XYZ file of C-alpha atoms in Angstrom:
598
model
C -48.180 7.722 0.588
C -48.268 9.125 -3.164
C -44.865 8.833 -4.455
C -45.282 12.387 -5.853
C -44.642 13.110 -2.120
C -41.355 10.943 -2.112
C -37.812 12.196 -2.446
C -35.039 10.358 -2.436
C -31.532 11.721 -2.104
C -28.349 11.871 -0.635
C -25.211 13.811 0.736
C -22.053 13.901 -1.103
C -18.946 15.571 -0.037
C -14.933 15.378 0.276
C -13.728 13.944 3.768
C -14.384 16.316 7.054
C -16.665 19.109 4.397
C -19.193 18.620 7.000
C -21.533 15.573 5.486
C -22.506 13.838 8.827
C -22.657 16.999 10.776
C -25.821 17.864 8.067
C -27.454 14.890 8.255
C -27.681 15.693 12.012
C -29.168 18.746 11.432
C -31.603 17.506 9.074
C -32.609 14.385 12.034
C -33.168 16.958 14.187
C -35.013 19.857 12.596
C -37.578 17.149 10.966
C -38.327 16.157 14.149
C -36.794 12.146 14.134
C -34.930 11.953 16.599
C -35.648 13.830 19.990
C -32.689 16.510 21.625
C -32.762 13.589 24.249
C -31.571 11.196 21.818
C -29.710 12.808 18.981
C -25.815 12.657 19.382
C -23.033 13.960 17.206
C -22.500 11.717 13.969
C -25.902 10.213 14.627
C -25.875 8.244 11.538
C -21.701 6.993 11.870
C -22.567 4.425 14.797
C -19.122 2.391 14.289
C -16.208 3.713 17.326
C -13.500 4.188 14.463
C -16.201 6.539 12.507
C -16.584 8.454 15.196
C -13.156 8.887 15.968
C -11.666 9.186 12.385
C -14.834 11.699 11.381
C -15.624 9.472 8.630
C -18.584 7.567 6.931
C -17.363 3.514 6.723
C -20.792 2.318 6.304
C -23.957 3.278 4.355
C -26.973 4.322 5.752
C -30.436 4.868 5.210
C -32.665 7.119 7.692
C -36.233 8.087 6.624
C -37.417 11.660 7.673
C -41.075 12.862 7.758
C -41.098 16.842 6.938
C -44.134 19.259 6.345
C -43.272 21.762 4.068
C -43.979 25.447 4.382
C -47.017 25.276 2.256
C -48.321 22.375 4.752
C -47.697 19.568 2.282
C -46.443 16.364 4.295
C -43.586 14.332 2.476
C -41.345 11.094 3.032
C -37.577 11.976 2.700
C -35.082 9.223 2.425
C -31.658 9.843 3.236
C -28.894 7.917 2.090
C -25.740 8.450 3.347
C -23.035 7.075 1.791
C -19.308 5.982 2.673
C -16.697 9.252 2.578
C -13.721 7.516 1.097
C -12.393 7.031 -2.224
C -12.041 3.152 -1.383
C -15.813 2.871 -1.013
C -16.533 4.230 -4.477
C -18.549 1.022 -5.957
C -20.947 1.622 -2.586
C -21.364 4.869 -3.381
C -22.131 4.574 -6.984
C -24.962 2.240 -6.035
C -25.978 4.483 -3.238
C -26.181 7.195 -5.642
C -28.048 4.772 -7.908
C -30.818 4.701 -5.044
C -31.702 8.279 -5.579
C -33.276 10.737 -8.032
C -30.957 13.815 -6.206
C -27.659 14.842 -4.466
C -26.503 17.529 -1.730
C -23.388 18.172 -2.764
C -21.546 20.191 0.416
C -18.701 22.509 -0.278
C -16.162 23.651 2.482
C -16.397 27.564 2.802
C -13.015 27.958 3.203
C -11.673 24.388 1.293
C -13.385 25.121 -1.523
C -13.408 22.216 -4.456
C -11.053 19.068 -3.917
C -10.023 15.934 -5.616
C -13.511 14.142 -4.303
C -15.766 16.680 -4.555
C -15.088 16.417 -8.140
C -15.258 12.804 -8.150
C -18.625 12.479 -6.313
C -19.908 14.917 -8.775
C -18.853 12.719 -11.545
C -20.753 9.854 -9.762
C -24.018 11.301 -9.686
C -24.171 12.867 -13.018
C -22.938 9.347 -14.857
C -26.648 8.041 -12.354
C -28.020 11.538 -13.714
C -29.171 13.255 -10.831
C -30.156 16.599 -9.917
C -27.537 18.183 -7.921
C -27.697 21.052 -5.295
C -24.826 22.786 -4.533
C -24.557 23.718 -0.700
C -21.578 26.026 0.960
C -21.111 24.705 4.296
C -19.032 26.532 7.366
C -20.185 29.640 6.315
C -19.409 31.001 10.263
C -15.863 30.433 10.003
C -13.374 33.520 9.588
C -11.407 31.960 6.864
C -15.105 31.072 4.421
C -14.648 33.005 1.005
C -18.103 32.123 -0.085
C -18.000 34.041 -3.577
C -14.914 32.663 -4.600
C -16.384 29.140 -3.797
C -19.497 29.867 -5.604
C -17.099 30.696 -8.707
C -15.295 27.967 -8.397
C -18.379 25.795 -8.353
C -19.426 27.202 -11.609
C -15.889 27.413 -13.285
C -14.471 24.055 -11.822
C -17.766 21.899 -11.533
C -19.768 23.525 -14.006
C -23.109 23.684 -11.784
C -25.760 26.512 -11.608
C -25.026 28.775 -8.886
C -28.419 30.025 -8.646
C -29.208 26.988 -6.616
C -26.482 27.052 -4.322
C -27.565 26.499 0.061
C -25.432 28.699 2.493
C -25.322 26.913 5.466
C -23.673 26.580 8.646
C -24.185 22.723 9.967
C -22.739 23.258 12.949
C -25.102 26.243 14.313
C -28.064 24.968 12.284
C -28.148 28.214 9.603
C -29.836 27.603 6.463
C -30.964 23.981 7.344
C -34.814 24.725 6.783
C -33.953 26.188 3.330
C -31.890 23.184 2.296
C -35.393 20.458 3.168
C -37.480 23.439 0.593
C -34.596 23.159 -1.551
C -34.919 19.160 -1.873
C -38.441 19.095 -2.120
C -38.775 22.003 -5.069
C -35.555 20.725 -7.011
C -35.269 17.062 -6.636
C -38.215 14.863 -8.532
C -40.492 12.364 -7.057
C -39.421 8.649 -7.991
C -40.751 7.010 -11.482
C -41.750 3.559 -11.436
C -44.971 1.658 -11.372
C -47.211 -0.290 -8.759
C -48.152 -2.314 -11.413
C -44.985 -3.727 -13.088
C -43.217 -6.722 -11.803
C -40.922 -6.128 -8.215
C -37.634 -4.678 -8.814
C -35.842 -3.592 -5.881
C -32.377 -2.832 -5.869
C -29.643 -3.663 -2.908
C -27.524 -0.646 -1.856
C -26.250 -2.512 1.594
C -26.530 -5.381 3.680
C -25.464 -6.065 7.599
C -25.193 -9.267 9.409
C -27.900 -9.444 12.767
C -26.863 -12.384 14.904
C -30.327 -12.975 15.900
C -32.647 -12.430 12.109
C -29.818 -13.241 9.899
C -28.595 -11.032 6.809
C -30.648 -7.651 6.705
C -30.924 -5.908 3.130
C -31.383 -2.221 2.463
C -33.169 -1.601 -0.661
C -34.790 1.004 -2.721
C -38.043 -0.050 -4.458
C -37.529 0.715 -8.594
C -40.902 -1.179 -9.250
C -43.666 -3.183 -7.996
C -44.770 -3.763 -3.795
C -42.627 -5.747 -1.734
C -45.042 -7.460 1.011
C -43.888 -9.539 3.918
C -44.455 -13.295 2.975
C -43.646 -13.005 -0.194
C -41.252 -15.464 -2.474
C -38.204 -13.049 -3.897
C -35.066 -13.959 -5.857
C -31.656 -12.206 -5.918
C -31.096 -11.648 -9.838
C -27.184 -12.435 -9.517
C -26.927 -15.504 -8.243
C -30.675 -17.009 -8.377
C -31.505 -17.918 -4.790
C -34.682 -18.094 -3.913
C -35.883 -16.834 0.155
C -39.097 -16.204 1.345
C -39.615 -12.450 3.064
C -40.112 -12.822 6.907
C -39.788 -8.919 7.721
C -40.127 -5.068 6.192
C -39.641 -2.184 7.940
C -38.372 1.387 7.821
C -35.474 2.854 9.561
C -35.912 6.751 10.991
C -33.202 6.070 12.207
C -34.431 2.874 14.422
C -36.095 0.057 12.540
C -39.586 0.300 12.608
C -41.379 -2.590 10.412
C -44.118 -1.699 8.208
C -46.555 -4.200 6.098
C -44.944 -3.472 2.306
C -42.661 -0.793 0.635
C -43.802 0.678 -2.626
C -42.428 2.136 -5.534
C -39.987 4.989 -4.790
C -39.645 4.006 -0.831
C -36.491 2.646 1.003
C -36.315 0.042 4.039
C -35.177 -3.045 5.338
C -36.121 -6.910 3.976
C -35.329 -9.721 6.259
C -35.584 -12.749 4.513
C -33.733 -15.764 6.408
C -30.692 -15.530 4.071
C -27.734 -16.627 6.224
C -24.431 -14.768 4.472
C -24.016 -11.433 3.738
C -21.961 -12.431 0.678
C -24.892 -13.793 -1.055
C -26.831 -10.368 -0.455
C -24.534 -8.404 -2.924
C -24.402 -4.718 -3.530
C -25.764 -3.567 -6.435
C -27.682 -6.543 -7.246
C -31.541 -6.682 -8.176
C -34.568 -8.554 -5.982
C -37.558 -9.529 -7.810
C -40.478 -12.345 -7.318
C -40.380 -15.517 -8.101
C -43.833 -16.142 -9.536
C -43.745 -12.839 -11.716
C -39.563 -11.943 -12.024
C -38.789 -8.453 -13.959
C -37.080 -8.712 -17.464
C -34.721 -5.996 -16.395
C -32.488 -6.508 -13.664
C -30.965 -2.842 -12.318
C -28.128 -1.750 -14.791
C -24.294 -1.830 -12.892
C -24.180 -4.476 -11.149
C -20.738 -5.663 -10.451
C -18.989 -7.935 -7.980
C -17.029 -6.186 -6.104
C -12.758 -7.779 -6.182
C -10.427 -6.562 -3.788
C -7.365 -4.395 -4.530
C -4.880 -4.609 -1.717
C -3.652 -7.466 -0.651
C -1.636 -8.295 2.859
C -0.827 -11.593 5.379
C -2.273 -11.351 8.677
C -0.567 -13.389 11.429
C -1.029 -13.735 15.089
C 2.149 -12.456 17.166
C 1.645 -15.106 19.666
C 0.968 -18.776 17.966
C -1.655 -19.807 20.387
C -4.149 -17.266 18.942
C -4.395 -18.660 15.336
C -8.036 -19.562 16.201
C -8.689 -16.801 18.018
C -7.568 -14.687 14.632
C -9.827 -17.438 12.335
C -12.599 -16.837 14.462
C -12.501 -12.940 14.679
C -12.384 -12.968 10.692
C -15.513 -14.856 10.370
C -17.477 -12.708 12.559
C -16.217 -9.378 10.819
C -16.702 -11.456 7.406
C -20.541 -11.432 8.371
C -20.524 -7.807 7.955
C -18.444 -6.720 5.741
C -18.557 -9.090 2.530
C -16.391 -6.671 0.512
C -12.794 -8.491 2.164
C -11.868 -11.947 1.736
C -9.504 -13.972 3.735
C -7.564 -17.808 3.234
C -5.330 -19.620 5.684
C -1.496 -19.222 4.257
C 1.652 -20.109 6.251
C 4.795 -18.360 6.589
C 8.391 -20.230 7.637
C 9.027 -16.842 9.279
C 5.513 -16.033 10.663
C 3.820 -19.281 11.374
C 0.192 -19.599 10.663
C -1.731 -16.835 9.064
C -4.395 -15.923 6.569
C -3.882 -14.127 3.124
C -6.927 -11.086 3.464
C -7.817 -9.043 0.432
C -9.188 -5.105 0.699
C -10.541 -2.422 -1.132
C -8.004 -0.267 -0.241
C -5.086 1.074 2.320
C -8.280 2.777 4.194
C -9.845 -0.786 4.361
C -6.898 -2.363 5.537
C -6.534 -0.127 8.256
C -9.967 -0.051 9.252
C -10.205 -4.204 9.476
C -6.630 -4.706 11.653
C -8.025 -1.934 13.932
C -11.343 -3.503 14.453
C -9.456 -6.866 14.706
C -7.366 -5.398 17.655
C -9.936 -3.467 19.413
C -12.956 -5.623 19.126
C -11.237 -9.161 19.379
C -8.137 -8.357 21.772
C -5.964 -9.692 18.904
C -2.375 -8.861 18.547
C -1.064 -8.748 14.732
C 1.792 -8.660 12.174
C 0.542 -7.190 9.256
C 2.873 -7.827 6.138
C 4.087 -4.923 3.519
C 0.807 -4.438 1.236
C 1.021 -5.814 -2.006
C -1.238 -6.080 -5.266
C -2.069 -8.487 -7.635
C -0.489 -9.064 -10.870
C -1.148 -10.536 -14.051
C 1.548 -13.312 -15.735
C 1.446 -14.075 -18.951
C 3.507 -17.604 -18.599
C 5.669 -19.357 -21.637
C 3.169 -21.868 -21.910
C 0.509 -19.056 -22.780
C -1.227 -19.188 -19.703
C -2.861 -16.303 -17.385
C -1.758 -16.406 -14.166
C -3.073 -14.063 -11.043
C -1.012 -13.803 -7.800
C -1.571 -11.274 -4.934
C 1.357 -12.881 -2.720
C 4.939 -12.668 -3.935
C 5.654 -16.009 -2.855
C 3.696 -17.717 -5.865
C 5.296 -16.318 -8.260
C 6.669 -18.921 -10.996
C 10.463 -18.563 -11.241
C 11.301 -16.056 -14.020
C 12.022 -18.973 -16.930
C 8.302 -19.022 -17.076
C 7.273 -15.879 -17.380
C 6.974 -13.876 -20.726
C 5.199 -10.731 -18.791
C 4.319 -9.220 -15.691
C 1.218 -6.741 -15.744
C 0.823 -4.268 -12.782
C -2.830 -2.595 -11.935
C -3.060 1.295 -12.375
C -4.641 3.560 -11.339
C -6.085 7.159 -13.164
C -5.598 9.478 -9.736
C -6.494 13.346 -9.513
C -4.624 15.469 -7.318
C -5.548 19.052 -6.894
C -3.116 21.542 -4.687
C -2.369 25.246 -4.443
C 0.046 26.625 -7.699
C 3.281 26.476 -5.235
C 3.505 23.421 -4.359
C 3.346 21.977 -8.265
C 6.844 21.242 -8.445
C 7.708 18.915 -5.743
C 3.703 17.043 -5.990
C 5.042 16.425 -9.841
C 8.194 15.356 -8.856
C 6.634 12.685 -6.536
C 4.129 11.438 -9.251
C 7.273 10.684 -11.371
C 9.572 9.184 -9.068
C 6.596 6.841 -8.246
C 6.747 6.264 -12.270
C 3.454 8.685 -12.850
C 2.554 9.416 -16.517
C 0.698 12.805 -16.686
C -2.746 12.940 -18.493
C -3.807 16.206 -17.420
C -2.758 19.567 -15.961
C -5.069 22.776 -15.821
C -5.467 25.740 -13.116
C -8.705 25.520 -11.851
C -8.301 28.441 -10.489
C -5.515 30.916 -10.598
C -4.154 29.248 -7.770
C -5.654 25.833 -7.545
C -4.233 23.352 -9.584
C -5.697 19.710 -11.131
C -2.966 16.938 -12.070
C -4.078 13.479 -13.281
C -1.929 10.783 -13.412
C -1.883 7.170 -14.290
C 0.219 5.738 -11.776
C 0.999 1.854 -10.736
C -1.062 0.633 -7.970
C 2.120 -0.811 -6.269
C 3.387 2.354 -6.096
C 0.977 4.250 -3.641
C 0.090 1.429 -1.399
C 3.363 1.741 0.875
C 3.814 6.319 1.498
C 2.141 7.753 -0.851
C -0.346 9.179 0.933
C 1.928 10.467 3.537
C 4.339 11.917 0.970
C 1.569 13.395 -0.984
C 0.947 15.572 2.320
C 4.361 16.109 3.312
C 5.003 17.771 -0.568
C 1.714 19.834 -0.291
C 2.224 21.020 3.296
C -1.149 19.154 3.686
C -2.805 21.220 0.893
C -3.272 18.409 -1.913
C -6.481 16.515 -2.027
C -6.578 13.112 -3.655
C -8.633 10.776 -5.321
C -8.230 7.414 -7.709
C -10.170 4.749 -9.291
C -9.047 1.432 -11.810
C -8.245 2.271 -15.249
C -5.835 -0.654 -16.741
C -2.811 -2.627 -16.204
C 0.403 -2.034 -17.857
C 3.278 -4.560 -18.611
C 6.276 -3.803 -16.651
C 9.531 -5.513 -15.944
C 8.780 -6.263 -12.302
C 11.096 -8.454 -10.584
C 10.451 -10.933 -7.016
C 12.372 -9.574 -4.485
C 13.740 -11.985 -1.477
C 15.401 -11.464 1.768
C 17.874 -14.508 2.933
C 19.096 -14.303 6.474
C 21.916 -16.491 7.046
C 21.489 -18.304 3.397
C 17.513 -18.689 4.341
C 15.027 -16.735 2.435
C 12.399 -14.468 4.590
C 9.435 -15.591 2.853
C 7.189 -12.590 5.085
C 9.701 -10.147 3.536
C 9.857 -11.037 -0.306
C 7.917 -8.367 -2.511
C 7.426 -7.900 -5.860
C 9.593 -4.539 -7.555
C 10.282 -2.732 -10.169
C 13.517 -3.717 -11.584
C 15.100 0.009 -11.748
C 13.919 0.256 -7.914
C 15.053 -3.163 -6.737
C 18.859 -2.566 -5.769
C 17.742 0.696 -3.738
C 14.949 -1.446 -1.861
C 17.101 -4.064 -1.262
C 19.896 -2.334 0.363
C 17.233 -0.594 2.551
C 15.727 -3.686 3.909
C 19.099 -5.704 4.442
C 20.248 -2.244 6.286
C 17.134 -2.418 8.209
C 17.081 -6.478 8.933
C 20.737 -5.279 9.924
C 20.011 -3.003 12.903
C 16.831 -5.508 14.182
C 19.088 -8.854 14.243
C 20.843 -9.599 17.789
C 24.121 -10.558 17.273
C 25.015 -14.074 17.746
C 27.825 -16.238 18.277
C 28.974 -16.467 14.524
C 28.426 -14.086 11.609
C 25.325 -13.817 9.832
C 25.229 -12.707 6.325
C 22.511 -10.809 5.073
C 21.463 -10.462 1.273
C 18.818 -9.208 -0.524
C 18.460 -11.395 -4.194
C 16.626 -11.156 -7.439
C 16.520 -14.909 -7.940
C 20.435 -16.257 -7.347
C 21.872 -13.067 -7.859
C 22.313 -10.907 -4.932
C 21.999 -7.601 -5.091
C 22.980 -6.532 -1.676
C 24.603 -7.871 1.666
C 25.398 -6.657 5.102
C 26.750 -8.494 7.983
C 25.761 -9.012 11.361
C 29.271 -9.228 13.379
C 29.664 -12.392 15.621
C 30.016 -12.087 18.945
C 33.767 -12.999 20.131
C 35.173 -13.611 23.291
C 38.279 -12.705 23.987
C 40.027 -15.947 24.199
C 44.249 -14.672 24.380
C 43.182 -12.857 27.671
C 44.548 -15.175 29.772
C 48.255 -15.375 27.567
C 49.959 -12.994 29.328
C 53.733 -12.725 28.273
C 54.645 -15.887 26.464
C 55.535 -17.640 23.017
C 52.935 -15.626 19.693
C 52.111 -19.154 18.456
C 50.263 -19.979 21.652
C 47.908 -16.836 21.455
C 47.782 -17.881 17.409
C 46.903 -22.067 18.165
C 43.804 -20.143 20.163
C 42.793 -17.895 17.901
C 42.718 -20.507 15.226
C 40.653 -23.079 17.398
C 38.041 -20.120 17.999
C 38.029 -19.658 14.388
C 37.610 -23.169 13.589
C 34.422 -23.344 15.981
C 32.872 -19.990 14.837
C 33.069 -21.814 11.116
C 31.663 -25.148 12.662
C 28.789 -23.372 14.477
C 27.913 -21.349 11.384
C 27.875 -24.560 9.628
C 25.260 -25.834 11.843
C 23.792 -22.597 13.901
C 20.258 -21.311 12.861
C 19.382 -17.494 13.380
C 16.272 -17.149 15.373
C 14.658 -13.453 14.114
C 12.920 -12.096 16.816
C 8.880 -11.009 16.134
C 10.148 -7.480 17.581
C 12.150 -7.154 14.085
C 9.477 -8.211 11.830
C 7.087 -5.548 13.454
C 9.643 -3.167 12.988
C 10.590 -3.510 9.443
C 6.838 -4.297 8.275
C 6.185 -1.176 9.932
C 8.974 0.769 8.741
C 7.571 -0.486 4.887
């Protein structure tokens, strides 16, 4: 087809605005998928999306529409990961199109992402229509949203879609809408193939397929391509469309999107963002933004029961296939046994990837506190990089400690200001910005330490906005800090699952909480059992776990003292004896608690 009949675009949106609930509408009114086949969240095919009501993975779904004036045209969808961890895929996702749907609650109105997608697609410079979604509900206030969208966002609102997704209103409007405001692709047949990744999925039986979007040039089965990034050369095997099942087709031109299967065998080496050309005839000009993607949280993974280490191995190289965007190395714990360091892109990741290891693999976890990594600047004058608190050098080597931040938006109604700002600064926030978007809505950007949010943020956040703040973040820096290792002995033995890099002014308070904690979790044995928490041999906070005692005098009835006191002496001579030569065996119960409890 002419790619003047070709539009490419996608749907933005903050979390539960209604994104997959219009792609639906759109599968169904062009005619896709049949009533028969079409279920809710058509497009979110993974349990947890389903469940959770959000977009984990990217997808592409081409949709044949004839317009009104009985033109026929090829519209690719690309729908694109919700969260604020999946940024990178949506920038490239974005990257993939010449236009955006950007959907607006009706009674929300603009949050924290909404004005971070927006940001997204104009830095790819693409046309942007504004849509009002939920326009059915009691509590929409559709002219105040179309103010805000001009005020706040700075859009036309001549443009703007009413729409209900959920009854199907204004759906026909919004395809018109796409096809009169959104331009056809540029590009030509005749310039060398460039084709640019936007996601990749493991199939056990065809190996690593590739979503792409044609820039330039004809991709044909059989022919020789190369991945820009890393130069590996694979011969194409398959091409096809999805709408929404794969159908192959015999070559994808300039402006469409589809499938290549190519024999590559990992999805790491297919990587987002990166550029396919030919071999014979490569373009001068990869696709501008690549990146590698690194990860940003980092936790231990550990099997509660010993036996399934390999059971744990293999269920992270299966879910490794698919998702090439977490990374994982074996690491052993005197506490925890056998484990693997994993790396994520954020708290959302993490929680996505230990539910999918539990529900899919029948796998039973400890998950240690969340941690990040940090830069050292050594005596010596070397850079080191540690995302696990137990390599850290001891603290006559180290001249500084740099901590990731983050730039993070927040915006809430006017009245709950005070006690959102008072969390930013207790979590050692410095403010950038603070306007009223509205006269009631407020914006507040902070730079804030990445250590800082990974533990309650989140559910703080809520707690201080009665659940009316919306938030979103992205990397700005790092900042030097006096951070300090943090360690957990248990009868004179360190904890190594429980040490964690802190801030020095928070380390005493932290401390005292997990010793109190450890406390309350420990059985009591037959001798005491100190516990301290220490910034290297200095400790900065104990309690005791009382031995058990048995009452030894009750059988002295009457009698001479120094008899009861020549048995009360013995016991005390054991108890020291035993403590000499006793180990305290922490139960896994505990560390599930207190991990949990962090």
């Amino acid at each position: 087809m002419d790619q003047k009949q070709i539009r490419n675009f996608s749907i933005i949106a903050h979390i539960d605005h209604g994104k997959s609930t219009l792609a639906d509408r759109l599968i169904e009114l062009t005619g896709t998928l049949s009533q028969r086949e079409m279920s809710e969240q058509v497009l979110d095919d993974m349990e947890l999306e389903r469940e959770r009501g959000i977009t984990i993975k990217a997808h592409a779904v081409r949709l044949n529409y004839k317009s009104l004036n009985g033109q026929e045209y090829i519209l690719n969808l690309i729908d694109t990961p919700g969260h604020v961890d999946f940024s990178y895929e949506v920038s490239r996702s974005l990257a993939a199109c010449e236009g955006v749907l950007l959907i607006i609650d009706a009674s929300q109105g603009v949050e924290a992402q909404t004005l971070a997608n927006t940001y997204l697609a104009l830095d790819n410079d693409l046309t942007i229509i504004p849509i009002i979604n939920k326009i059915d509900l009691p509590s929409a206030q559709i002219e105040h949203v179309k103010q805000q969208i001009q005020t706040v966002i700075g859009l036309d609102i001549q443009d703007t879609q009413l729409v209900s997704a959920k009854h199907g209103t204004g759906i026909q409007e919004v395809l018109e809408a796409v096809i009169q405001k959104i331009p056809p692709p540029d590009g030509s047949y005749n310039n060398p193939l460039k084709a640019l990744i936007f996601d990749s999925w493991f199939d056990l039986y065809r190996g690593v397929i590739v979503l792409v979007r044609v820039i330039d040039g004809v991709l044909k089965s059989g022919m020789k391509i190369k991945l820009v990034s890393n130069g590996q050369t694979y011969e194409v095997e398959g091409i096809g469309i999805q709408s929404p099942k794969m159908q192959e087709v015999q070559q994808l031109s300039v402006g469409e999107v589809g499938f290549v299967i190519a024999n590559i065998k990992k999805v790491s080496d297919t990587q987002i963002g990166d550029t396919i050309t030919t071999e014979s005839n490569p373009t001068k000009l990869p696709f501008p933004g690549f990146k590698k993607v690194k990860p940003m949280v980092f936790s231990g993974l550990y099997p509660v029961e010993n036996k399934q280490y390999e059971s744990l191995r293999d269920a992270l190289e299966k879910l490794s296939l698919n998702d090439s965007s977490f990374f994982y190395v074996p690491e052993s714990s005197l506490a925890l046994g056998f484990g693997f360091r994993c790396g994520f892109l954020g708290l959302l990741h993490m929680e996505i990837v230990q539910e999918r290891l539990e529900r899919e693999f029948n796998l039973l976890l400890i998950v240690t506190a969340p941690g990040v990594r940090y830069r050292i600047c050594q005596t010596d004058g070397k850079v080191l990089e540690i995302d696990n608190p137990n390599k850290m050098p001891h603290s006559t080597e180290i001249q500084s400690i740099e901590e990731p931040i983050i730039t993070s938006t927040i915006i809430t109604n006017h009245e709950y200001v005070g006690s959102v700002l008072k969390l930013l600064e207790e979590k050692r926030g410095v403010q950038k910005e603070f306007k009223y978007l509205t006269p009631t809505r407020v914006s507040i950007t902070y730079d804030l330490p990445l250590n800082e949010i990974v533990l309650d943020f989140h559910d703080r956040l809520k707690s201080s906005s009665k659940g009316y703040a919306s938030w979103d973040y992205h990397f700005s820096d790092y900042w030097t800090s006096p951070l300090v290792k943090l360690d957990l002995l248990v009868g004179g033995e360190i904890v190594d699952a429980l040490s964690v890099i802190v801030h020095r002014d928070k380390a005493i308070l932290r401390g005292r909480s997990l010793a109190e904690k450890m406390k309350s979790l420990i059985p009591q044995q037959m001798f005491e059992v100190p516990i301290q928490a220490a910034i290297g041999n200095k400790v900065i906070a104990r309690e005791t776990v009382r031995a058990l005692k048995k009452n030894v005098i009750a059988k002295c009835y009457g009698g001479d003292i120094t008899r009861k006191r020549k048995l009360l002496e013995r016991q005390k001579e054991g108890k020291k004896r035993m403590k000499r030569i006793g180990k305290v065996d922490i139960p896994q119960e505990a560390f599930l608690a207190i991990l949990k409890a962090d």
